[in-house]
CSV table of C-alpha atoms in Angstrom, one decimal:
chain,number,residue,atom,x,y,z
F,1,MET,CA,68.9,68.6,54.2
F,2,ALA,CA,69.0,69.6,50.6
F,3,LEU,CA,71.9,71.7,49.5
F,4,TYR,CA,69.5,74.8,48.6
F,5,ASP,CA,68.2,74.8,52.2
F,6,LYS,CA,71.8,75.3,53.9
F,7,THR,CA,73.5,78.7,54.8
F,8,ALA,CA,76.4,79.9,52.8
F,9,HIS,CA,79.0,79.3,55.5
F,10,GLU,CA,78.2,75.7,55.9
F,11,LEU,CA,78.2,75.5,51.8
F,12,HIS,CA,81.6,77.3,51.9
F,13,GLU,CA,82.9,74.5,54.0
F,14,LEU,CA,81.6,71.8,52.0
F,15,LEU,CA,83.3,73.3,48.8
F,16,THR,CA,86.6,73.7,50.4
F,17,ALA,CA,86.4,70.3,51.6
F,18,LYS,CA,85.5,69.2,48.2
F,19,LYS,CA,82.6,67.3,49.4
F,20,ILE,CA,80.4,69.1,47.1
F,21,SER,CA,81.1,71.2,43.7
F,22,ALA,CA,79.9,74.6,42.7
F,23,THR,CA,78.3,72.9,39.9
F,24,GLU,CA,76.7,70.4,41.9
F,25,LEU,CA,75.2,73.1,44.3
F,26,THR,CA,74.3,75.4,41.5
F,27,ALA,CA,72.3,72.5,39.6
F,28,ASP,CA,70.7,71.7,43.1
F,29,VAL,CA,69.3,75.3,43.3
F,30,PHE,CA,68.2,75.4,39.7
F,31,ALA,CA,66.1,72.1,40.4
F,32,ARG,CA,64.5,73.8,43.5
F,33,VAL,CA,63.8,76.8,41.2
F,34,ASP,CA,62.4,74.6,38.7
F,35,GLU,CA,60.2,73.2,41.4
F,36,VAL,CA,58.6,76.0,43.0
F,37,GLU,CA,59.2,79.1,40.7
F,38,ASP,CA,55.8,78.8,39.2
F,39,LYS,CA,54.1,78.8,42.4
F,40,ILE,CA,56.2,81.5,44.2
F,41,GLY,CA,57.2,84.0,41.5
F,42,ALA,CA,60.3,85.1,42.9
F,43,TYR,CA,62.2,86.1,39.7
F,44,LEU,CA,61.9,88.3,36.8
F,45,THR,CA,64.9,87.2,35.2
F,46,ILE,CA,66.8,83.9,35.4
F,47,THR,CA,70.6,83.8,34.4
F,48,ARG,CA,70.9,79.9,34.1
F,49,ASP,CA,73.8,79.9,31.3
F,50,LYS,CA,75.7,82.5,33.2
F,51,ALA,CA,75.4,80.7,36.6
F,52,THR,CA,76.4,77.3,35.1
F,53,ALA,CA,79.5,78.9,33.5
F,54,ASP,CA,80.5,80.9,36.5
F,55,ALA,CA,80.2,77.7,38.8
F,56,LYS,CA,82.6,75.9,36.5
F,57,LEU,CA,85.1,78.6,37.0
F,58,VAL,CA,84.8,78.3,40.8
F,59,ASP,CA,85.4,74.6,40.3
F,60,ASP,CA,88.3,75.0,38.2
F,61,LYS,CA,89.9,77.4,40.9
F,62,ILE,CA,89.2,74.9,43.6
F,63,ALA,CA,90.8,71.9,41.4
F,64,ARG,CA,94.0,74.2,41.1
F,65,GLY,CA,94.1,74.3,45.0
F,66,GLU,CA,93.3,78.0,45.2
F,67,GLU,CA,91.8,79.5,48.1
F,68,ILE,CA,88.2,80.8,47.6
F,69,ALA,CA,86.2,83.8,49.3
F,70,PRO,CA,83.4,83.0,51.7
F,71,LEU,CA,80.8,83.7,49.1
F,72,GLU,CA,82.6,82.5,46.1
F,73,GLY,CA,80.4,79.5,44.3
F,74,ILE,CA,77.3,80.2,46.4
F,75,PRO,CA,74.0,80.7,44.7
F,76,CYS,CA,72.4,84.5,45.2
F,77,ALA,CA,69.9,86.4,43.7
F,78,VAL,CA,69.9,90.4,43.3
F,79,LYS,CA,66.7,92.6,43.5
F,80,ASP,CA,65.9,94.1,39.9
F,81,ASN,CA,66.4,97.6,41.0
F,82,ILE,CA,70.0,96.9,41.1
F,83,CYS,CA,72.0,97.4,38.0
F,84,THR,CA,73.8,94.4,36.5
F,85,LYS,CA,75.9,94.9,33.5
F,86,GLY,CA,74.3,93.2,30.5
F,87,ILE,CA,71.5,91.8,32.5
F,88,ARG,CA,68.0,93.3,32.3
F,89,THR,CA,67.1,95.6,34.8
F,90,THR,CA,63.4,96.6,34.9
F,91,CYS,CA,62.8,97.8,38.4
F,92,ALA,CA,59.4,95.7,37.5
F,93,SER,CA,58.1,98.4,35.6
F,94,LYS,CA,56.9,98.5,32.0
F,95,ILE,CA,59.0,101.9,31.5
F,96,LEU,CA,62.1,99.8,32.1
F,97,GLU,CA,61.0,96.5,30.5
F,98,ASN,CA,63.9,96.1,28.2
F,99,PHE,CA,66.5,98.1,29.8
F,100,ILE,CA,69.9,96.7,29.9
F,101,PRO,CA,72.3,98.6,32.3
F,102,PRO,CA,75.9,99.4,30.9
F,103,TYR,CA,77.5,99.2,34.0
F,104,ASP,CA,77.1,97.4,37.5
F,105,ALA,CA,75.9,99.0,40.7
F,106,THR,CA,79.0,99.3,43.0
F,107,ALA,CA,77.2,96.9,45.6
F,108,TYR,CA,76.9,94.1,43.0
F,109,LYS,CA,80.4,94.9,41.6
F,110,LYS,CA,82.1,94.7,45.1
F,111,LEU,CA,79.9,91.4,45.8
F,112,SER,CA,81.0,90.0,42.3
F,113,ALA,CA,84.6,90.4,43.4
F,114,GLN,CA,84.1,87.2,45.7
F,115,ASN,CA,82.5,85.3,42.5
F,116,PRO,CA,79.2,84.2,43.8
F,117,ILE,CA,76.8,82.5,41.4
F,118,LEU,CA,73.9,84.9,40.3
F,119,ILE,CA,70.7,82.9,39.7
F,120,GLY,CA,68.9,85.9,38.7
F,121,LYS,CA,67.2,89.2,39.3
F,122,THR,CA,64.2,89.3,41.9
F,123,ASN,CA,60.6,90.7,41.8
F,124,LEU,CA,59.6,93.7,43.5
F,125,ASP,CA,57.1,96.3,43.8
F,126,GLU,CA,57.4,98.8,40.9
F,127,PHE,CA,60.3,101.0,41.3
F,128,ALA,CA,60.3,99.6,45.0
F,129,MET,CA,57.0,101.5,45.8
F,130,GLY,CA,55.1,99.2,48.0
F,131,GLY,CA,54.7,96.7,50.9
F,132,SER,CA,53.5,93.5,49.3
F,133,THR,CA,55.2,92.8,45.9
F,134,GLU,CA,51.7,93.1,44.2
F,135,ASN,CA,52.5,96.4,42.6
F,136,SER,CA,55.0,94.6,40.1
F,137,ALA,CA,54.0,95.2,36.4
F,138,PHE,CA,54.8,91.7,35.7
F,139,HIS,CA,53.4,89.3,38.5
F,140,VAL,CA,52.8,88.9,42.1
F,141,THR,CA,55.2,87.0,44.1
F,142,ARG,CA,53.9,84.7,46.8
F,143,ASN,CA,55.1,83.7,50.4
F,144,PRO,CA,56.7,80.3,50.5
F,145,HIS,CA,55.1,79.9,53.8
F,146,ASN,CA,51.7,80.4,52.7
F,147,LEU,CA,51.1,81.0,48.9
F,148,GLU,CA,47.9,82.8,49.8
F,149,ARG,CA,50.1,85.4,51.8
F,150,VAL,CA,52.2,88.3,50.5
F,151,PRO,CA,56.1,88.0,50.9
F,152,GLY,CA,56.1,91.6,52.0
F,153,GLY,CA,57.7,94.2,50.0
F,154,SER,CA,59.1,95.9,48.3
F,155,SER,CA,61.9,93.5,48.2
F,156,GLY,CA,59.5,90.6,48.3
F,157,GLY,CA,61.1,88.5,45.5
F,158,SER,CA,64.3,88.7,47.0
F,159,ALA,CA,63.2,87.4,50.5
F,160,ALA,CA,60.9,84.7,48.8
F,161,ALA,CA,64.0,83.7,47.0
F,162,VAL,CA,65.8,82.7,50.2
F,163,ALA,CA,62.8,81.7,52.0
F,164,GLY,CA,61.8,79.4,49.2
F,165,GLY,CA,65.1,77.8,48.7
F,166,GLU,CA,65.6,79.5,45.3
F,167,ALA,CA,68.7,81.2,46.3
F,168,ILE,CA,71.1,81.1,49.4
F,169,PHE,CA,71.1,84.8,49.8
F,170,SER,CA,69.9,87.8,48.0
F,171,LEU,CA,70.5,91.7,47.9
F,172,GLY,CA,67.5,94.0,48.6
F,173,SER,CA,67.0,97.6,49.1
F,174,ASP,CA,65.3,99.1,52.0
F,175,THR,CA,63.8,102.8,51.7
F,176,GLY,CA,61.2,102.4,54.4
F,177,GLY,CA,61.3,98.8,55.4
F,178,SER,CA,61.5,97.1,52.0
F,179,ILE,CA,64.2,94.6,53.5
F,180,ARG,CA,63.0,94.2,57.1
F,181,GLN,CA,59.4,93.8,56.4
F,182,PRO,CA,59.5,91.0,53.8
F,183,ALA,CA,62.3,89.4,56.0
F,184,SER,CA,59.7,89.3,58.9
F,185,PHE,CA,57.0,88.0,56.6
F,186,CYS,CA,59.2,85.2,55.1
F,187,GLY,CA,61.2,84.1,58.1
F,188,VAL,CA,64.6,85.0,57.0
F,189,VAL,CA,67.2,87.7,58.4
F,190,GLY,CA,67.0,90.9,56.7
F,191,PHE,CA,69.6,93.7,57.2
F,192,LYS,CA,69.5,97.4,56.4
F,193,PRO,CA,72.8,99.1,57.0
F,194,THR,CA,73.4,102.9,58.0
F,195,TYR,CA,72.6,105.3,55.5
F,196,GLY,CA,76.0,105.5,53.4
F,197,ARG,CA,77.5,102.3,54.4
F,198,VAL,CA,76.6,100.8,51.2
F,199,SER,CA,76.9,102.7,48.1
F,200,ARG,CA,74.0,103.8,46.2
F,201,TYR,CA,75.5,104.2,42.9
F,202,GLY,CA,73.6,101.9,40.2
F,203,LEU,CA,70.6,101.4,42.7
F,204,VAL,CA,67.8,103.1,40.9
F,205,ALA,CA,66.6,105.9,43.0
F,206,PHE,CA,63.3,105.7,44.6
F,207,ALA,CA,64.0,108.5,47.4
F,208,SER,CA,67.7,109.2,47.5
F,209,SER,CA,68.0,110.5,51.2
F,210,LEU,CA,66.3,107.1,52.3
F,211,ASP,CA,67.5,104.1,50.0
F,212,GLN,CA,69.9,101.8,51.2
F,213,ILE,CA,71.1,98.2,49.8
F,214,GLY,CA,71.1,95.2,52.2
F,215,SER,CA,70.8,91.7,52.6
F,216,PHE,CA,68.7,88.6,52.9
F,217,THR,CA,70.3,85.7,54.6
F,218,ARG,CA,69.5,82.4,56.3
F,219,ASP,CA,71.1,83.2,59.4
F,220,VAL,CA,73.4,86.1,60.9
F,221,THR,CA,76.6,84.4,59.9
F,222,ASP,CA,75.7,84.6,56.4
F,223,CYS,CA,74.5,88.5,57.1
F,224,ALA,CA,78.0,89.0,58.3
F,225,LEU,CA,79.7,87.8,55.2
F,226,VAL,CA,77.5,89.7,52.9
F,227,LEU,CA,77.9,93.0,54.9
F,228,ASN,CA,81.8,92.2,54.6
F,229,ALA,CA,81.4,92.0,50.8
F,230,ILE,CA,79.2,94.8,49.8
F,231,CYS,CA,80.0,97.7,52.5
F,232,GLY,CA,82.6,100.5,52.0
F,233,GLN,CA,83.2,104.0,50.5
F,234,ASP,CA,82.4,104.7,46.8
F,235,ASP,CA,83.8,107.7,45.0
F,236,MET,CA,80.7,107.3,42.8
F,237,ASP,CA,78.4,108.1,45.7
F,238,SER,CA,78.7,111.4,47.5
F,239,THR,CA,76.5,110.1,50.2
F,240,SER,CA,78.8,107.2,51.1
F,241,THR,CA,80.6,107.4,54.2
F,242,ALA,CA,84.3,107.3,54.5
F,243,ALA,CA,84.0,105.3,57.9
F,244,GLN,CA,86.3,102.2,58.1
F,245,VAL,CA,84.6,98.8,57.5
F,246,PRO,CA,85.1,96.4,60.3
F,247,ASP,CA,85.1,92.7,59.7
F,248,PHE,CA,81.5,92.2,60.9
F,249,THR,CA,82.4,88.2,61.6
F,250,LYS,CA,84.4,89.4,64.6
F,251,ALA,CA,81.2,90.7,66.0
F,252,LEU,CA,79.7,87.2,66.0
F,253,VAL,CA,80.0,86.8,69.7
F,254,ALA,CA,77.2,85.1,71.6
F,255,ASP,CA,77.3,87.1,74.4
F,256,VAL,CA,75.0,90.2,75.2
F,257,LYS,CA,76.1,90.9,79.0
F,258,GLY,CA,76.3,94.5,79.8
F,259,LEU,CA,74.3,95.6,77.1
F,260,LYS,CA,71.3,97.9,77.4
F,261,ILE,CA,68.4,97.3,75.1
F,262,GLY,CA,65.5,99.9,74.9
F,263,LEU,CA,61.9,98.8,74.4
F,264,PRO,CA,60.0,101.9,73.2
F,265,LYS,CA,56.7,102.0,74.2
F,266,GLU,CA,55.2,103.9,71.0
F,267,TYR,CA,55.9,100.8,68.9
F,268,PHE,CA,53.1,98.6,70.9
F,269,VAL,CA,50.4,100.8,69.8
F,270,LYS,CA,46.8,100.1,69.5
F,271,GLY,CA,46.1,97.7,66.5
F,272,ILE,CA,49.4,95.5,67.1
F,273,ASP,CA,48.5,91.9,66.8
F,274,ALA,CA,48.4,90.3,70.2
F,275,GLU,CA,50.7,87.6,68.9
F,276,VAL,CA,53.2,89.8,67.5
F,277,GLU,CA,53.4,91.9,71.0
F,278,THR,CA,53.7,88.4,72.8
F,279,ALA,CA,56.6,87.4,70.7
F,280,ILE,CA,58.6,90.5,70.9
F,281,HIS,CA,58.2,90.4,74.9
F,282,ASN,CA,59.5,87.1,75.0
F,283,VAL,CA,62.5,88.2,72.9
F,284,ALA,CA,62.9,90.8,75.7
F,285,LYS,CA,63.0,88.5,78.2
F,286,LYS,CA,65.4,86.0,76.4
F,287,PHE,CA,67.9,88.9,76.1
F,288,GLU,CA,67.4,89.4,79.8
F,289,SER,CA,68.1,85.8,80.5
F,290,LEU,CA,71.2,86.1,78.6
F,291,GLY,CA,72.5,89.0,80.5
F,292,ALA,CA,71.4,92.2,78.8
F,293,GLU,CA,69.4,95.1,80.5
F,294,ILE,CA,66.0,95.9,79.1
F,295,VAL,CA,65.2,99.3,79.4
F,296,ASP,CA,61.6,101.2,79.0
F,297,VAL,CA,62.2,103.9,76.6
F,298,SER,CA,60.2,106.7,75.0
F,299,LEU,CA,60.7,108.0,71.0
F,300,PRO,CA,57.7,110.5,71.3
F,301,HIS,CA,57.9,111.6,67.8
F,302,THR,CA,57.0,107.9,66.3
F,303,GLU,CA,53.6,108.9,65.7
F,304,TYR,CA,54.5,111.3,63.1
F,305,ALA,CA,57.0,109.3,61.1
F,306,ILE,CA,54.5,107.6,58.6
F,307,SER,CA,53.2,111.1,57.8
F,308,THR,CA,56.8,112.4,57.4
F,309,TYR,CA,58.0,109.4,55.5
F,310,TYR,CA,54.9,109.8,53.0
F,311,LEU,CA,56.0,113.3,52.4
F,312,ILE,CA,59.5,113.3,51.8
F,313,ALA,CA,59.7,109.7,50.1
F,314,PRO,CA,57.2,110.7,47.4
F,315,ALA,CA,58.8,114.2,46.9
F,316,GLU,CA,62.1,112.7,46.1
F,317,ALA,CA,60.4,110.0,43.8
F,318,ALA,CA,58.7,112.7,41.9
F,319,THR,CA,62.0,114.2,41.4
F,320,ASN,CA,63.9,111.0,40.6
F,321,LEU,CA,61.3,109.7,38.4
F,322,GLU,CA,61.0,112.7,36.1
F,323,ARG,CA,63.9,111.3,33.9
F,324,TYR,CA,61.5,108.6,32.7
F,325,ASP,CA,60.0,110.7,29.7
F,326,GLY,CA,60.4,108.5,26.7
F,327,VAL,CA,63.3,110.4,25.5
F,328,SER,CA,66.7,109.4,27.2
F,329,TYR,CA,66.3,105.9,27.7
F,330,GLY,CA,63.4,103.4,28.4
F,331,ALA,CA,59.9,102.7,26.5
F,332,ARG,CA,58.4,105.4,24.4
F,333,VAL,CA,54.6,105.7,23.4
F,334,ASP,CA,54.4,108.0,20.5
F,335,GLY,CA,52.3,111.3,20.3
F,336,ALA,CA,51.4,114.0,18.1
F,337,ASP,CA,54.2,116.4,19.8
F,338,VAL,CA,56.8,116.0,22.6
F,339,VAL,CA,54.1,116.7,25.3
F,340,GLU,CA,51.8,114.2,24.2
F,341,MET,CA,54.6,111.6,23.8
F,342,MET,CA,55.6,112.1,27.6
F,343,THR,CA,52.1,112.2,28.7
F,344,ASN,CA,51.3,108.7,26.8
F,345,THR,CA,54.5,107.3,27.9
F,346,ARG,CA,54.1,108.0,31.5
F,347,THR,CA,50.4,107.2,31.5
F,348,GLU,CA,50.7,103.8,29.8
F,349,LYS,CA,54.0,102.7,31.3
F,350,PHE,CA,53.8,103.8,35.1
F,351,GLY,CA,51.3,101.7,37.4
F,352,ALA,CA,48.9,103.0,39.5
F,353,GLU,CA,51.2,103.0,43.1
F,354,VAL,CA,54.1,104.8,41.1
F,355,LYS,CA,51.4,107.5,39.8
F,356,ARG,CA,50.1,108.0,43.0
F,357,ARG,CA,53.5,108.8,44.8
F,358,ILE,CA,54.5,111.1,42.1
F,359,MET,CA,51.4,112.9,42.4
F,360,ILE,CA,51.7,113.0,46.3
F,361,GLY,CA,55.3,114.4,45.8
F,362,ASN,CA,54.6,116.8,43.2
F,363,TYR,CA,51.6,118.1,45.3
F,364,ALA,CA,53.9,118.6,48.3
F,365,LEU,CA,56.7,120.4,46.5
F,366,SER,CA,54.2,122.8,44.7
F,367,ALA,CA,54.1,126.4,45.4
F,368,GLY,CA,51.9,127.4,48.0
F,369,TYR,CA,52.3,123.9,49.9
F,370,TYR,CA,55.8,123.4,50.1
F,371,ASP,CA,56.3,125.2,53.4
F,372,ALA,CA,53.2,123.7,54.9
F,373,TYR,CA,54.1,119.9,53.8
F,374,TYR,CA,57.4,119.2,52.6
F,375,LEU,CA,59.1,121.9,54.6
F,376,LYS,CA,57.5,120.7,58.0
F,377,ALA,CA,58.1,117.1,57.1
F,378,LEU,CA,62.0,118.0,57.1
F,379,LYS,CA,61.6,119.6,60.4
F,380,VAL,CA,59.8,116.6,62.1
F,381,ARG,CA,62.3,114.5,60.4
F,382,THR,CA,65.0,116.2,62.6
F,383,LEU,CA,62.7,115.7,65.7
F,384,ILE,CA,62.6,111.8,65.0
F,385,GLN,CA,66.5,111.6,64.4
F,386,LYS,CA,66.7,113.5,67.8
F,387,ASP,CA,64.5,111.0,69.7
F,388,PHE,CA,67.1,108.2,68.5
F,389,THR,CA,70.3,110.3,69.3
F,390,ASP,CA,68.8,111.0,72.8
F,391,ALA,CA,67.9,107.5,73.3
F,392,PHE,CA,71.3,106.0,72.5
F,393,LYS,CA,72.8,108.3,75.0
F,394,ASN,CA,71.9,105.7,77.5
F,395,LEU,CA,71.1,102.4,75.2
F,396,ASP,CA,73.3,100.1,73.0
F,397,LEU,CA,70.3,98.9,71.0
F,398,ILE,CA,66.3,99.4,70.6
F,399,LEU,CA,64.2,96.4,70.1
F,400,THR,CA,60.9,96.6,68.4
F,401,PRO,CA,58.5,94.5,66.5
F,402,THR,CA,59.5,94.5,62.6
F,403,THR,CA,55.8,94.7,61.6
F,404,PRO,CA,52.7,95.0,63.6
F,405,ASN,CA,51.4,91.6,62.2
F,406,ALA,CA,52.4,88.5,60.3
F,407,ALA,CA,51.8,88.4,56.5
F,408,PHE,CA,48.5,89.3,55.3
F,409,LYS,CA,46.5,87.8,52.4
F,410,LEU,CA,47.1,88.6,48.7
F,411,GLY,CA,44.5,91.4,47.9
F,412,GLU,CA,43.7,92.0,51.1
F,413,MET,CA,45.0,96.0,51.1
F,414,THR,CA,45.4,96.5,47.5
F,415,SER,CA,42.0,98.7,47.7
F,416,ASP,CA,43.1,100.6,50.6
F,417,PRO,CA,46.5,102.1,50.3
F,418,LEU,CA,46.7,104.2,53.6
F,419,THR,CA,46.1,100.8,55.3
F,420,MET,CA,49.1,99.3,53.5
F,421,TYR,CA,51.0,102.5,54.2
F,422,LEU,CA,50.5,102.0,57.9
F,423,GLN,CA,52.0,98.4,57.9
F,424,ASP,CA,55.4,100.6,57.9
F,425,ILE,CA,55.1,102.1,61.4
F,426,CYS,CA,57.9,99.9,62.8
F,427,THR,CA,60.3,100.3,59.9
F,428,VAL,CA,60.2,103.9,58.6
F,429,PRO,CA,61.7,105.8,61.5
F,430,VAL,CA,65.0,103.7,60.9
F,431,ASN,CA,65.1,105.3,57.4
F,432,ILE,CA,64.3,108.6,58.4
F,433,ALA,CA,67.1,108.6,61.0
F,434,GLY,CA,69.6,106.8,58.5
F,435,LEU,CA,70.2,104.1,61.1
F,436,PRO,CA,71.0,100.4,60.8
F,437,GLY,CA,68.4,97.8,61.7
F,438,VAL,CA,67.8,94.0,61.3
F,439,SER,CA,64.9,91.7,61.2
F,440,ILE,CA,65.5,88.3,63.0
F,441,PRO,CA,63.0,85.5,63.1
F,442,CYS,CA,61.5,84.9,66.3
F,443,GLY,CA,58.8,82.2,65.9
F,444,PHE,CA,55.3,81.6,64.2
F,445,THR,CA,51.9,82.4,64.9
F,446,ASN,CA,49.1,80.0,65.7
F,447,ASP,CA,48.6,80.1,61.7
F,448,LYS,CA,52.1,78.9,61.1
F,449,LEU,CA,53.2,82.4,59.6
F,450,PRO,CA,56.7,83.7,60.5
F,451,LEU,CA,57.3,86.4,62.9
F,452,GLY,CA,60.3,88.7,63.1
F,453,PHE,CA,61.8,91.2,65.8
F,454,GLN,CA,63.6,94.2,64.6
F,455,LEU,CA,66.9,95.6,66.4
F,456,ILE,CA,68.0,99.2,65.9
F,457,GLY,CA,71.5,100.3,66.7
F,458,LYS,CA,73.6,103.6,66.5
F,459,ALA,CA,74.8,104.9,63.1
F,460,LEU,CA,77.6,102.9,61.9
F,461,ASP,CA,77.4,100.2,64.8
F,462,GLU,CA,76.3,97.3,62.7
F,463,ALA,CA,78.5,95.2,65.0
F,464,THR,CA,76.6,95.5,68.2
F,465,ILE,CA,73.3,94.9,66.2
F,466,LEU,CA,75.0,91.4,64.6
F,467,ARG,CA,76.4,90.5,68.4
F,468,ALA,CA,72.8,90.8,69.8
F,469,ALA,CA,71.4,89.0,66.7
F,470,PHE,CA,74.0,86.1,66.8
F,471,ALA,CA,73.5,85.6,70.6
F,472,TYR,CA,69.9,85.3,70.4
F,473,GLU,CA,70.1,82.9,67.3
F,474,SER,CA,72.8,80.9,69.0
F,475,ASN,CA,70.6,80.4,72.2
F,476,LEU,CA,67.5,79.3,70.4
């Protein structure tokens, strides 16, 4: 197996045993990037010089006999809506094409304390608005398993980089499934922590009450290592939780005996692919054989989740994107006066999907419609949260499909935004409720496309999710 195909914890052991060097590892990953990047298109910016210099520093540290952190010297990638000081951060938008942040996002800053090797910034749907990474202003990203298929979105570049061997792990963001859906499509592990578990400071805002930074990894052990690095309270983010962060690697016990796992009937609705449904029921049988109890459960307001999400998220997006006006920072297109300048800037520099969501959001917030749409969506959000609260009184975890189907073809849904939105049916309820969730690979379709299942946990109970995911992975 090539170095770029190994997990972070395997590579850490090789580094500490001096069987490989960080420089060799980094060169191996860049050789893979050079081989496949023109086909996959995972990156928007590649930081080769920085990576090479940082790898040498890690090698010097090892040569001095110093202990290295679990992710030290491990090549990684970061979604391009997470601020990186001195490194271009575009959100895959023409309006931020040349923006270089003067500071690091807290999550990246915490990760950087372990000295991983940054390979580059990954592609996404513009401002994280989309589910296929076809909405990038620069180029589409392709699924490494089938180049005619999408990698999912909006964190498609981060998922494709890990699946394609162009990074060992990566960071992404998840507002309505933007980590879990591409993880399922690309056959990797994608974890969205509890809302507030990871600081949003330096994550370019899409929908502030829904956004959360998380990880893409090759296996569950690596997932625990990355969560250890990025979780924790941050004074720069008033929504970050003060809850103590456990050592997530201690949850990696291959034992689910006594766990009660719910299987909600609302997630197996008409339209779900038969291969997906079969795969999820096989996962349930596997957990049962390992000693878990599978319980039928109802989450009755699930059918309203898509409508609720696509009112709340665009409303928050419309507010957050007001700042891109051609005045403070970002691109500017001149006009005869200030109003024309702002109009020209936003018209030329925002893509179609971003404009669509801004218009939906402003409509929902407008006088005469606020009560009918936005306020009602907030009330339904409370009902969806209550569904989960009630279910978790008697459950430890909830098992669902991650997506209703495997990766679809490039261009298949670009002309039908509503059908694209419905792809989020299994993931958006988790963001609405602020809960942690993970997508774990569970096989392939007959067309050899990856499938994933989703585990949803109680707020701040990432450990139980990791325990069950590790048990499933360990017994494959």
